[in-house]
CSV table of C-alpha atoms in Angstrom, one decimal:
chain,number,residue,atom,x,y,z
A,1,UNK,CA,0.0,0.0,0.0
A,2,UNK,CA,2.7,2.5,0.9
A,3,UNK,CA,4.9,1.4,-2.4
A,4,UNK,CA,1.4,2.3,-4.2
A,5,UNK,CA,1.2,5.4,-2.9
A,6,UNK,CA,4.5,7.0,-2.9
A,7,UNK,CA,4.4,5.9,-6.8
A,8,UNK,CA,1.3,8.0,-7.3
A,9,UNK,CA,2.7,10.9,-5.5
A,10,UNK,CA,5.8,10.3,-7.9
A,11,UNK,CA,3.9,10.6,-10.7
A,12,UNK,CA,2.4,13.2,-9.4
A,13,UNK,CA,5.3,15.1,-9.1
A,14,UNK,CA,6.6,14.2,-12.8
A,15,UNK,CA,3.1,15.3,-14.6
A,16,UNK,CA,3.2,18.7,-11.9
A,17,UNK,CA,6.8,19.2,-13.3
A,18,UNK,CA,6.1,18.5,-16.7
A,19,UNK,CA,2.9,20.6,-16.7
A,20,UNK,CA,4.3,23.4,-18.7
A,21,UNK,CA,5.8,21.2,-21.7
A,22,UNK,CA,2.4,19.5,-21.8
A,23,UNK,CA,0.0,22.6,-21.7
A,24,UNK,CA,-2.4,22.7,-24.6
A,25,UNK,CA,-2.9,26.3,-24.6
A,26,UNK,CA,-6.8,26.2,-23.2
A,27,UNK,CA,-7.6,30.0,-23.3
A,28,UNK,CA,-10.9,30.1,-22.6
A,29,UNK,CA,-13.9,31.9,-23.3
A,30,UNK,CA,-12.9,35.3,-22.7
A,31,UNK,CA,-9.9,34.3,-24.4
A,32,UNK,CA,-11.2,33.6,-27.7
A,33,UNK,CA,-12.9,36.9,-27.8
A,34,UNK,CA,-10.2,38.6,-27.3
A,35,UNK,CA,-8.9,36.8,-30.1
A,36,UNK,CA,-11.3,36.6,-32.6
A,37,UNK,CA,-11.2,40.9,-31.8
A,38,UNK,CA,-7.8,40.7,-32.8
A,39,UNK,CA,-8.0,38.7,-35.8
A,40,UNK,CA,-10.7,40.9,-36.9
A,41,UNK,CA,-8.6,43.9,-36.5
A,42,UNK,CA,-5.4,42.6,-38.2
A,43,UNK,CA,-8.2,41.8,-41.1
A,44,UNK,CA,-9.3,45.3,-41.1
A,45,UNK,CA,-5.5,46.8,-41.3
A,46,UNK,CA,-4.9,44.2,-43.8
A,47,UNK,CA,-2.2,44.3,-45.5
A,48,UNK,CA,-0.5,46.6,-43.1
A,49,UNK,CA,-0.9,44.4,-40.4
A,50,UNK,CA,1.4,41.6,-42.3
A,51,UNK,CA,4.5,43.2,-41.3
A,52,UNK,CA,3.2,42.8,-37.5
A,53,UNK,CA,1.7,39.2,-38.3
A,54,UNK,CA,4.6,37.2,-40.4
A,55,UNK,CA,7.5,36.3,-38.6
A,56,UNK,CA,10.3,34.3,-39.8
A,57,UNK,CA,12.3,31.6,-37.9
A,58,UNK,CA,15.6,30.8,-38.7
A,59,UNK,CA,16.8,27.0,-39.2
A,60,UNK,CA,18.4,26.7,-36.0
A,61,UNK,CA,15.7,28.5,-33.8
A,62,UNK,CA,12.7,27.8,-32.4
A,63,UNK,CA,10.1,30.0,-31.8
A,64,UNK,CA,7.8,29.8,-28.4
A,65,UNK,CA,4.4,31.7,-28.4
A,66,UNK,CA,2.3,32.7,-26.2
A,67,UNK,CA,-1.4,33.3,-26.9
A,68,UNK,CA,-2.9,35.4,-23.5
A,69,UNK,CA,0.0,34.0,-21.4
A,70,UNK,CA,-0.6,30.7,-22.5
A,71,UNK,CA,1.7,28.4,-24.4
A,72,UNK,CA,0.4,27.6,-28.2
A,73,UNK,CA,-0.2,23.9,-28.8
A,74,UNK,CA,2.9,22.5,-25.7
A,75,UNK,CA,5.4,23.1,-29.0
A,76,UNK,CA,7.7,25.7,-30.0
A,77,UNK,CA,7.4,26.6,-33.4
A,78,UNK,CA,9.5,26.6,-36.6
A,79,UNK,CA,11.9,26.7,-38.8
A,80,UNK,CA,10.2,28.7,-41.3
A,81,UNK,CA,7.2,31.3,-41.5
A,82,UNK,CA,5.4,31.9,-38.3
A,83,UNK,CA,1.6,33.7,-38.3
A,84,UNK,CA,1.2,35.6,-34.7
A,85,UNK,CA,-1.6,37.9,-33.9
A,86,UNK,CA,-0.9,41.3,-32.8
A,87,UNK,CA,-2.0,42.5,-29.3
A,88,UNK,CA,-2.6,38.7,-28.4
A,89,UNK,CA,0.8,36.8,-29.3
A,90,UNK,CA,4.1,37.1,-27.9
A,91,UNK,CA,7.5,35.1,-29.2
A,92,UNK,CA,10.2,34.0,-27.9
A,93,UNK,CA,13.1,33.2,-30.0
A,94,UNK,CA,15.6,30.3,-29.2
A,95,UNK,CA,18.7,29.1,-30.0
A,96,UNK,CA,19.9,25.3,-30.8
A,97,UNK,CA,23.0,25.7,-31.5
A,98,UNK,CA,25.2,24.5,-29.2
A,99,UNK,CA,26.9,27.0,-26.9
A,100,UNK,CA,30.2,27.0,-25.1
A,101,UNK,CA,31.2,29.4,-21.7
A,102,UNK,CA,34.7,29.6,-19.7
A,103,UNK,CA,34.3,28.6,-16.6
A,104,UNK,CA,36.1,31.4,-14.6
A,105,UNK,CA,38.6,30.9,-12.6
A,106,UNK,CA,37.7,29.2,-9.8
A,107,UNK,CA,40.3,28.9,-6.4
A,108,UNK,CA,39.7,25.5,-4.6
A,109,UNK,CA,40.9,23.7,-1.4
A,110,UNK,CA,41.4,20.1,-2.5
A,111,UNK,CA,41.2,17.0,-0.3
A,112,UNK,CA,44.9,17.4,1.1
A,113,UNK,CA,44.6,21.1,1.8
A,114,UNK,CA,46.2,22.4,-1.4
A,115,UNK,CA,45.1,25.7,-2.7
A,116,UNK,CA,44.8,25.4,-6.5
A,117,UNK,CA,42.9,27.3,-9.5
A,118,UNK,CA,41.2,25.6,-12.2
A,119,UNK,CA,39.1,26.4,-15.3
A,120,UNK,CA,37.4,24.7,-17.6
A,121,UNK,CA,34.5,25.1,-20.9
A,122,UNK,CA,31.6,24.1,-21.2
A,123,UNK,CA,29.6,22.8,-23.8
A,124,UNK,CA,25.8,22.5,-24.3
A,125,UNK,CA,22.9,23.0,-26.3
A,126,UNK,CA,18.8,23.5,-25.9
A,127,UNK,CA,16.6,20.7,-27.0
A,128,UNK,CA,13.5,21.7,-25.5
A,129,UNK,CA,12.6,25.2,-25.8
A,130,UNK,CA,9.6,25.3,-24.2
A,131,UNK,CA,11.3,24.2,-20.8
A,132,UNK,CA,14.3,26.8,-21.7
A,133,UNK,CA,11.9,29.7,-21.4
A,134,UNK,CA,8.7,28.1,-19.3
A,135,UNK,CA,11.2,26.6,-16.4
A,136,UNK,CA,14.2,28.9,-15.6
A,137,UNK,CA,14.2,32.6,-16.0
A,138,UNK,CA,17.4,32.6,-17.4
A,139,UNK,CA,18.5,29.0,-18.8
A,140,UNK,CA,22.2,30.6,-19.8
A,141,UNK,CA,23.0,32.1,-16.5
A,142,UNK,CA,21.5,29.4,-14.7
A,143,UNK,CA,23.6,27.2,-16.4
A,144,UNK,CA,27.1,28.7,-16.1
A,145,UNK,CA,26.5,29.0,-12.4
A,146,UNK,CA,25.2,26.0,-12.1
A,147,UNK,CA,28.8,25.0,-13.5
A,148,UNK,CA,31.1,27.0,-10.8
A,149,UNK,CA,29.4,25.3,-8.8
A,150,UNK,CA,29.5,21.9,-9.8
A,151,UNK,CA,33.1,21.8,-10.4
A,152,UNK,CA,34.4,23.3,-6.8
A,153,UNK,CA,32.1,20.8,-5.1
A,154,UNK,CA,33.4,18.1,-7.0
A,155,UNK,CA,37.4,19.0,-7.1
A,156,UNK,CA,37.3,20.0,-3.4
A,157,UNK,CA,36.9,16.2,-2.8
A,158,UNK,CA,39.8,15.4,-4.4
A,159,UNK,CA,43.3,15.4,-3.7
A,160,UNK,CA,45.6,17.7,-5.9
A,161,UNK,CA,47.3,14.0,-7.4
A,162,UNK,CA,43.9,12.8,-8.3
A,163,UNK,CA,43.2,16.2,-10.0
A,164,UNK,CA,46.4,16.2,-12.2
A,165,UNK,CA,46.5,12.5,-13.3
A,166,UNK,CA,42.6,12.0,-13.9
A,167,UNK,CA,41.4,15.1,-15.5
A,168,UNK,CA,39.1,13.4,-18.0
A,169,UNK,CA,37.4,11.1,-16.1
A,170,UNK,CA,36.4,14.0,-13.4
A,171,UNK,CA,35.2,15.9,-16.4
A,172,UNK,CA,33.3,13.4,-17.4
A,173,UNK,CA,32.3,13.2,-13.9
A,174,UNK,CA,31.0,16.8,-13.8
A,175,UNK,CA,29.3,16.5,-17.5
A,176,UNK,CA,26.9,14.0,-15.8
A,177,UNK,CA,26.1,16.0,-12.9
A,178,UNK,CA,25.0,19.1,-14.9
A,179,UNK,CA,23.5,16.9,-17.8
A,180,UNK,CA,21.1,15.8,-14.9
A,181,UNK,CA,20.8,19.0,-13.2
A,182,UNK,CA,19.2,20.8,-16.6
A,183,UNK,CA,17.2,18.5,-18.2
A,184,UNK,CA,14.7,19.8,-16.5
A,185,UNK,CA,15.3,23.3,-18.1
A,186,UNK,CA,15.4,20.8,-21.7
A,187,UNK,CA,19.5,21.9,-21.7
A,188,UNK,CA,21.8,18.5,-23.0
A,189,UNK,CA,25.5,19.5,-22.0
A,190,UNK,CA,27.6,17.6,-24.6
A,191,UNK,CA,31.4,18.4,-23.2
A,192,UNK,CA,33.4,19.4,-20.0
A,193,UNK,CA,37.0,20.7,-20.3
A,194,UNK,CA,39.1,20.6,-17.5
A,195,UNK,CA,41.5,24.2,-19.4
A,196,UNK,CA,44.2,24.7,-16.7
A,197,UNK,CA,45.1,23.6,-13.1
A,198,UNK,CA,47.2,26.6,-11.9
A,199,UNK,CA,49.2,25.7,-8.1
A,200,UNK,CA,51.1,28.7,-6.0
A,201,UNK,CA,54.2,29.2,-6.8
A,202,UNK,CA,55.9,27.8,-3.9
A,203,UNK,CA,54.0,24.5,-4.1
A,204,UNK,CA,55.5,24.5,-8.2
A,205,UNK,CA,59.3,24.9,-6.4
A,206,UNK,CA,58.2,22.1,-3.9
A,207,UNK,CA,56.8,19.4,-6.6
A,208,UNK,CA,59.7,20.4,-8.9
A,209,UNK,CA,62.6,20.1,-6.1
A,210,UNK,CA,60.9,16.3,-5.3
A,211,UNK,CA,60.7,15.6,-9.1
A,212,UNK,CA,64.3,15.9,-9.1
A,213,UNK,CA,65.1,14.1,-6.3
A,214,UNK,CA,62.8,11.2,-7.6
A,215,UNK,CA,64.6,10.9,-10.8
A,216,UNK,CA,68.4,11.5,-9.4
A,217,UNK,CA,67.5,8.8,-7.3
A,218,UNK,CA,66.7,6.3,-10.3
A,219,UNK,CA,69.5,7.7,-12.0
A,220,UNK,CA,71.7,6.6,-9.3
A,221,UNK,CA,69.9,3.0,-9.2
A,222,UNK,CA,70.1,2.8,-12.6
A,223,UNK,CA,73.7,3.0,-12.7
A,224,UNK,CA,74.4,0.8,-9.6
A,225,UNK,CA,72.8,-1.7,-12.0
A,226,UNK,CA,75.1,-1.0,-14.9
A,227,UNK,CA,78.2,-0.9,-12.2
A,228,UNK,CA,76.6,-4.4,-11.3
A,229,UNK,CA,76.3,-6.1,-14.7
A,230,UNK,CA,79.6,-4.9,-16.2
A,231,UNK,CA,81.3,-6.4,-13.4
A,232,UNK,CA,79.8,-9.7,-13.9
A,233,UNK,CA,80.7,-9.7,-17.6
A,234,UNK,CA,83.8,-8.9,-16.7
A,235,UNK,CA,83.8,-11.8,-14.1
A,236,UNK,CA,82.8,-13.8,-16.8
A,237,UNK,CA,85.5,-12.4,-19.3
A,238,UNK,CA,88.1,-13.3,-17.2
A,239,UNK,CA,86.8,-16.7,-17.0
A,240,UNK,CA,87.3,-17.4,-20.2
A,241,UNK,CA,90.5,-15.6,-20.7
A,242,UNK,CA,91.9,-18.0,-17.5
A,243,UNK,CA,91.2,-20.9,-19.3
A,244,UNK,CA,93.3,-19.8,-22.7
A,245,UNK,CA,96.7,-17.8,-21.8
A,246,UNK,CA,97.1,-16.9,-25.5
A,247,UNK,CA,93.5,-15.5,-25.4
A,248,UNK,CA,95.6,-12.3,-23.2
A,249,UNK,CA,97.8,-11.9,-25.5
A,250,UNK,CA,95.2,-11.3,-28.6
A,251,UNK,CA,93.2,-9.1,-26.6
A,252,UNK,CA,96.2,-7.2,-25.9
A,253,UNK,CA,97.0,-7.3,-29.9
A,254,UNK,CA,93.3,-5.6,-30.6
A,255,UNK,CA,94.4,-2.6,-27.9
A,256,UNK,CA,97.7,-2.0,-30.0
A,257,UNK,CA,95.4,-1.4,-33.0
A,258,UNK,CA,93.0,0.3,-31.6
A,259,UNK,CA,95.8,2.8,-30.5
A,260,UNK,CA,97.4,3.1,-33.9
A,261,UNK,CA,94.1,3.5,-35.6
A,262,UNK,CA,93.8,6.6,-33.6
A,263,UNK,CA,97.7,8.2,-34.9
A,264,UNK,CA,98.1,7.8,-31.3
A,265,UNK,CA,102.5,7.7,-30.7
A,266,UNK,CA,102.0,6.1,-27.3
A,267,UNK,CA,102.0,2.3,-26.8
A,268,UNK,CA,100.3,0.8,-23.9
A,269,UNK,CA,102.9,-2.2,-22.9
A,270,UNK,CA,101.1,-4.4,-19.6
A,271,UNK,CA,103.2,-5.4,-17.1
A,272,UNK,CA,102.0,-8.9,-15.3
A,273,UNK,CA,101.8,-8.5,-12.0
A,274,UNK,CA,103.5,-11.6,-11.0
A,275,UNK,CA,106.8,-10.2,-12.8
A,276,UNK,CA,106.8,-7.2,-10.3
A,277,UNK,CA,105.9,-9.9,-7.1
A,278,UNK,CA,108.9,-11.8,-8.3
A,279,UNK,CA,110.9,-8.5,-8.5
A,280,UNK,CA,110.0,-7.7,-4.9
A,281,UNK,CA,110.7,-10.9,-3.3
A,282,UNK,CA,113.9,-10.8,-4.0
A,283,UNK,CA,114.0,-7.4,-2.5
């Protein structure tokens, strides 16, 4: 019984929200003699009253009139040639196109207490325009606040690392949050652009002076590594020489010519070190 009930008082809600989209333009009796007054006066100005009566509506407009206050027919009207009655009809004019705004510069606290500055763009367009201009008073302003907003709320819950490394996905985040936000003013926002994440100046030197520390510190691991291999080839190098004395002696031939390749006048003679140990035994 209770499931029953809170879906009628859902549904409710949706038709009460959706009430202006849906309004067939009932003007009553009053109404339509006003109207037919009107008609009949544009007839008697005729054909003066044209320039008052034709209206034309570009391709990417859309045209919502109001008869008495009321909506005409729960549609907007056009492309094309629009008939209005003077005195009675009002128009308003808008635009599909889609339409993109900077999001100003906005200074955030992040998660780890990190004062930063980010902007961004935003993308959108108006797909209904009967809820652009029946459900918002202003669906552009609305909508760029709507965005400063949206995007210090959602970057002050994250930490300054999760801001740099995943800018996409929390556009992506904030796109969805604003998509839902205005389809009840019948806006669709296509894109979100993270532009620039701008940090103080003494938080630059401080990532900067760590950055280098980080990658002097694989330098130097880097090279303990080489240091390590290259002593084990040599290890290994030696090995073999052991086992062939006359294997010394040609390596000792290839230095020779690498020398003299080089018009180098100095000769490199080695000495074996168990010459000079028999020398200075006998000392």
């Amino acid at each position: 019984m209770e499931t029953q009930m809170e879906s009628q008082f859902s549904q409710k809600r949706q038709s009460r929200e959706e009430l202006i989209e849906a309004a067939d333009g009932n003007i009553g009796v009053c109404g339509w003699i006003i109207l037919i007054l009107s008609a009949f006066m544009a007839a008697i100005t005729f054909p003066l009253s044209i320039w008052f009566c034709v209206k034309i509506i570009q391709e990417y407009e859309r045209a919502v009139v109001f008869r008495l206050g009321r909506i005409i027919s729960g549609k907007a009207k056009g492309p094309g040639v629009m008939f209005v009655l003077p005195c009675t009809d009002t128009f308003i004019k808008v635009d599909l196109r889609v339409i993109s705004f900077a999001i100003p510069p906005q200074e955030i606290l992040t998660k780890d207490s990190v004062t930063t500055t980010v902007d961004g763009v935003v993308y959108y367009n108006i797909q209904s325009a009967i809820k652009a201009v029946a459900n918002v008073n202003n669906v552009h302003i609305a909508t760029q606040q709507l965005a400063q907003t949206t995007l210090r709320n959602i970057l002050g819950t994250q930490t300054l690392a999760n801001i740099l490394a995943n800018r996409e996905e929390i556009a992506h985040n904030i796109q969805s949050i604003l998509d839902h936000a205005t389809h009840k003013w019948g806006v669709k926002v296509d894109r979100v652009e993270m532009r620039d994440v701008r940090l103080p100046v003494q938080m630059q030197r401080a990532m900067a002076a760590e950055a280098e520390a980080a990658r002097e510190a694989r330098a130097k691991v880097v090279a303990a590594e080489g240091e390590m291999n290259a002593s084990r080839a040599l290890k290994e190098a030696s090995l073999v020489i052991a086992e062939s004395p006359a294997a010394l002696q040609l390596r000792y031939l290839q230095t020779l010519n690498t020398i003299a390749a080089e018009n180098n006048s100095t000769i490199v003679f080695p000495l074996p070190i168990e010459l000079m140990q028999g020398f200075l035994s006998r000392k």
